[in-house]
Amino acid sequence: MKSWKTLTPDVTQLVPVHFSPGRGGNRVSMVVIHHNAGNLSVEECYRTWLTREASAHFQVESSGRVGQLVKLSDTAWHAGDWGINTRSIGIEIANCAGAAEGWPVSDAAVVTAARLTAAICAYFKLGEPKSGVNVRYHSDFYSTACPGQLAPGKPLNKKFMAEAKRFYRELTMPEPKHLRPDYGKLAFEQLAGYGRTPQGKPSFSGWEQLGGHTVVDALAIIGQTLGIPGFGLKTARKSEK
Ligand SMILES: [Zn+2]
């Protein structure tokens, strides 16, 4: 993902068909998890959905690369249930091997899909990801084996949900105050120099590399030297050295 906060995927390739514009007045209230029953790339999903009457908002490849194929504000055709489609974001996840191996999913795809689920919960303010509440599965709404090993009670579901919850907390944790830069102080110091009076108050101490002048005074001197009308320290406050 390019950005978890803004849900910006690695690649965007929107399908021109087999989705519905808008959401019929409904709001997003859940993520619906699918597996490919195949090991597809974003581009292969795109080509498949051009001819098949199906789509999902995101495809997570086995490498962890994420593609978006339907806009968040539009309804993708993935759950086999129109009402659910209008209220959900559909995530398709690639399998790294086939039916004989039981449709496994790579570590990278499990972790990325879990983080994407957490990021969607944060973006749409759905609260912490909870299986069966705001994280649902294709098989909840349709008679299907999808999402295979990611379904509740199956081997990968625990790992998927644990990472979704962990990443949600990381994503929504407020930045500790002491780590936040004080932009007002930084801007003041850039202009005036970073000196302090003995009482600890900021002083117009100027900058060594500007001959002891503040930024504004240094500009005035440069302007005066260049002969720019109106520039000059004569009309400006002198540096308080
Ligand atoms: Zn499915």
PDB file of C-alpha atoms in Angstrom, residues 26-128:
ATOM      1  CA  ASN A  26     -26.083   2.901   2.208  1.00  0.00           C
ATOM      2  CA  ARG A  27     -22.927   3.388   4.250  1.00  0.00           C
ATOM      3  CA  VAL A  28     -19.965   1.046   4.467  1.00  0.00           C
ATOM      4  CA  SER A  29     -20.267  -0.991   7.672  1.00  0.00           C
ATOM      5  CA  MET A  30     -18.089  -4.058   7.005  1.00  0.00           C
ATOM      6  CA  VAL A  31     -15.251  -5.691   5.110  1.00  0.00           C
ATOM      7  CA  VAL A  32     -16.032  -8.952   3.282  1.00  0.00           C
ATOM      8  CA  ILE A  33     -13.107 -11.376   2.884  1.00  0.00           C
ATOM      9  CA  HIS A  34     -12.604 -13.626  -0.153  1.00  0.00           C
ATOM     10  CA  HIS A  35      -9.882 -15.835  -1.533  1.00  0.00           C
ATOM     11  CA  ASN A  36      -9.205 -16.151  -5.261  1.00  0.00           C
ATOM     12  CA  ALA A  37      -9.237 -19.967  -5.442  1.00  0.00           C
ATOM     13  CA  GLY A  38      -6.263 -19.148  -7.642  1.00  0.00           C
ATOM     14  CA  ASN A  39      -3.040 -17.153  -7.538  1.00  0.00           C
ATOM     15  CA  LEU A  40      -4.052 -14.019  -9.433  1.00  0.00           C
ATOM     16  CA  SER A  41      -2.318 -10.719 -10.008  1.00  0.00           C
ATOM     17  CA  VAL A  42      -4.232  -7.431 -10.004  1.00  0.00           C
ATOM     18  CA  GLU A  43      -4.064  -7.418 -13.803  1.00  0.00           C
ATOM     19  CA  GLU A  44      -5.424 -10.980 -14.000  1.00  0.00           C
ATOM     20  CA  CYS A  45      -8.359 -10.021 -11.730  1.00  0.00           C
ATOM     21  CA  TYR A  46      -9.023  -7.051 -13.984  1.00  0.00           C
ATOM     22  CA  ARG A  47      -9.109  -9.249 -17.105  1.00  0.00           C
ATOM     23  CA  THR A  48     -11.296 -11.859 -15.346  1.00  0.00           C
ATOM     24  CA  TRP A  49     -13.818  -9.270 -14.183  1.00  0.00           C
ATOM     25  CA  LEU A  50     -14.101  -7.750 -17.645  1.00  0.00           C
ATOM     26  CA  THR A  51     -15.926 -10.914 -18.723  1.00  0.00           C
ATOM     27  CA  ARG A  52     -17.235 -12.378 -15.443  1.00  0.00           C
ATOM     28  CA  GLU A  53     -20.115 -10.583 -13.698  1.00  0.00           C
ATOM     29  CA  ALA A  54     -18.082 -10.050 -10.555  1.00  0.00           C
ATOM     30  CA  SER A  55     -15.694  -7.544  -8.944  1.00  0.00           C
ATOM     31  CA  ALA A  56     -14.151  -6.552  -5.619  1.00  0.00           C
ATOM     32  CA  HIS A  57     -12.674  -3.284  -4.373  1.00  0.00           C
ATOM     33  CA  PHE A  58      -9.203  -4.702  -3.653  1.00  0.00           C
ATOM     34  CA  GLN A  59      -6.999  -7.599  -4.732  1.00  0.00           C
ATOM     35  CA  VAL A  60      -4.111  -8.637  -2.470  1.00  0.00           C
ATOM     36  CA  GLU A  61      -1.463 -10.576  -4.404  1.00  0.00           C
ATOM     37  CA  SER A  62       0.705 -13.349  -2.885  1.00  0.00           C
ATOM     38  CA  SER A  63       3.598 -10.849  -2.841  1.00  0.00           C
ATOM     39  CA  GLY A  64       1.550  -8.430  -0.707  1.00  0.00           C
ATOM     40  CA  ARG A  65       1.054  -6.002  -3.612  1.00  0.00           C
ATOM     41  CA  VAL A  66      -2.394  -4.381  -3.401  1.00  0.00           C
ATOM     42  CA  GLY A  67      -4.524  -3.282  -6.340  1.00  0.00           C
ATOM     43  CA  GLN A  68      -7.801  -1.373  -6.351  1.00  0.00           C
ATOM     44  CA  LEU A  69     -10.368  -2.254  -9.026  1.00  0.00           C
ATOM     45  CA  VAL A  70     -13.573  -0.564  -7.781  1.00  0.00           C
ATOM     46  CA  LYS A  71     -13.843   2.879  -6.151  1.00  0.00           C
ATOM     47  CA  LEU A  72     -14.656   2.930  -2.413  1.00  0.00           C
ATOM     48  CA  SER A  73     -17.795   4.951  -3.135  1.00  0.00           C
ATOM     49  CA  ASP A  74     -19.101   2.366  -5.637  1.00  0.00           C
ATOM     50  CA  THR A  75     -20.695  -1.053  -5.079  1.00  0.00           C
ATOM     51  CA  ALA A  76     -18.578  -4.057  -6.088  1.00  0.00           C
ATOM     52  CA  TRP A  77     -20.229  -7.369  -6.950  1.00  0.00           C
ATOM     53  CA  HIS A  78     -18.621  -9.879  -4.593  1.00  0.00           C
ATOM     54  CA  ALA A  79     -20.847 -11.104  -1.748  1.00  0.00           C
ATOM     55  CA  GLY A  80     -23.655 -12.648  -3.789  1.00  0.00           C
ATOM     56  CA  ASP A  81     -26.038 -10.409  -1.817  1.00  0.00           C
ATOM     57  CA  TRP A  82     -26.992  -6.963  -3.129  1.00  0.00           C
ATOM     58  CA  GLY A  83     -27.707  -5.422   0.293  1.00  0.00           C
ATOM     59  CA  ILE A  84     -24.358  -6.624   1.651  1.00  0.00           C
ATOM     60  CA  ASN A  85     -22.545  -5.423  -1.470  1.00  0.00           C
ATOM     61  CA  THR A  86     -23.873  -1.883  -0.959  1.00  0.00           C
ATOM     62  CA  ARG A  87     -22.647  -1.863   2.669  1.00  0.00           C
ATOM     63  CA  SER A  88     -19.245  -3.504   2.292  1.00  0.00           C
ATOM     64  CA  ILE A  89     -15.731  -3.297   0.940  1.00  0.00           C
ATOM     65  CA  GLY A  90     -14.767  -6.550  -0.789  1.00  0.00           C
ATOM     66  CA  ILE A  91     -11.183  -7.803  -0.475  1.00  0.00           C
ATOM     67  CA  GLU A  92      -9.957 -10.639  -2.702  1.00  0.00           C
ATOM     68  CA  ILE A  93      -6.811 -12.473  -1.520  1.00  0.00           C
ATOM     69  CA  ALA A  94      -4.596 -14.649  -3.738  1.00  0.00           C
ATOM     70  CA  ASN A  95      -3.754 -18.255  -2.855  1.00  0.00           C
ATOM     71  CA  CYS A  96      -0.107 -19.240  -3.159  1.00  0.00           C
ATOM     72  CA  ALA A  97      -0.919 -22.861  -4.126  1.00  0.00           C
ATOM     73  CA  GLY A  98      -3.881 -24.850  -5.389  1.00  0.00           C
ATOM     74  CA  ALA A  99      -6.735 -27.081  -4.249  1.00  0.00           C
ATOM     75  CA  ALA A 100      -4.419 -30.090  -3.666  1.00  0.00           C
ATOM     76  CA  GLU A 101      -2.557 -28.027  -1.038  1.00  0.00           C
ATOM     77  CA  GLY A 102      -5.834 -26.731   0.440  1.00  0.00           C
ATOM     78  CA  TRP A 103      -5.679 -23.213  -1.073  1.00  0.00           C
ATOM     79  CA  PRO A 104      -2.971 -21.810   1.251  1.00  0.00           C
ATOM     80  CA  VAL A 105      -2.270 -18.056   1.477  1.00  0.00           C
ATOM     81  CA  SER A 106       1.248 -16.595   1.717  1.00  0.00           C
ATOM     82  CA  ASP A 107       2.391 -14.840   4.915  1.00  0.00           C
ATOM     83  CA  ALA A 108       2.757 -11.598   2.952  1.00  0.00           C
ATOM     84  CA  ALA A 109      -0.821 -11.805   1.661  1.00  0.00           C
ATOM     85  CA  VAL A 110      -2.289 -12.681   5.091  1.00  0.00           C
ATOM     86  CA  VAL A 111      -0.456  -9.792   6.793  1.00  0.00           C
ATOM     87  CA  THR A 112      -1.222  -7.282   4.037  1.00  0.00           C
ATOM     88  CA  ALA A 113      -4.894  -8.271   3.829  1.00  0.00           C
ATOM     89  CA  ALA A 114      -5.166  -8.017   7.631  1.00  0.00           C
ATOM     90  CA  ARG A 115      -3.616  -4.535   7.581  1.00  0.00           C
ATOM     91  CA  LEU A 116      -5.860  -3.493   4.714  1.00  0.00           C
ATOM     92  CA  THR A 117      -8.875  -4.689   6.721  1.00  0.00           C
ATOM     93  CA  ALA A 118      -7.673  -2.657   9.729  1.00  0.00           C
ATOM     94  CA  ALA A 119      -7.056   0.401   7.539  1.00  0.00           C
ATOM     95  CA  ILE A 120     -10.580   0.143   6.070  1.00  0.00           C
ATOM     96  CA  CYS A 121     -12.050  -0.115   9.598  1.00  0.00           C
ATOM     97  CA  ALA A 122     -10.095   3.023  10.577  1.00  0.00           C
ATOM     98  CA  TYR A 123     -10.947   4.922   7.358  1.00  0.00           C
ATOM     99  CA  PHE A 124     -14.701   4.271   7.648  1.00  0.00           C
ATOM    100  CA  LYS A 125     -14.680   4.590  11.483  1.00  0.00           C
ATOM    101  CA  LEU A 126     -15.977   1.065  12.022  1.00  0.00           C
ATOM    102  CA  GLY A 127     -14.003   0.524  15.232  1.00  0.00           C
ATOM    103  CA  GLU A 128     -11.530  -2.276  15.935  1.00  0.00           C
TER     104      GLU A 128
END
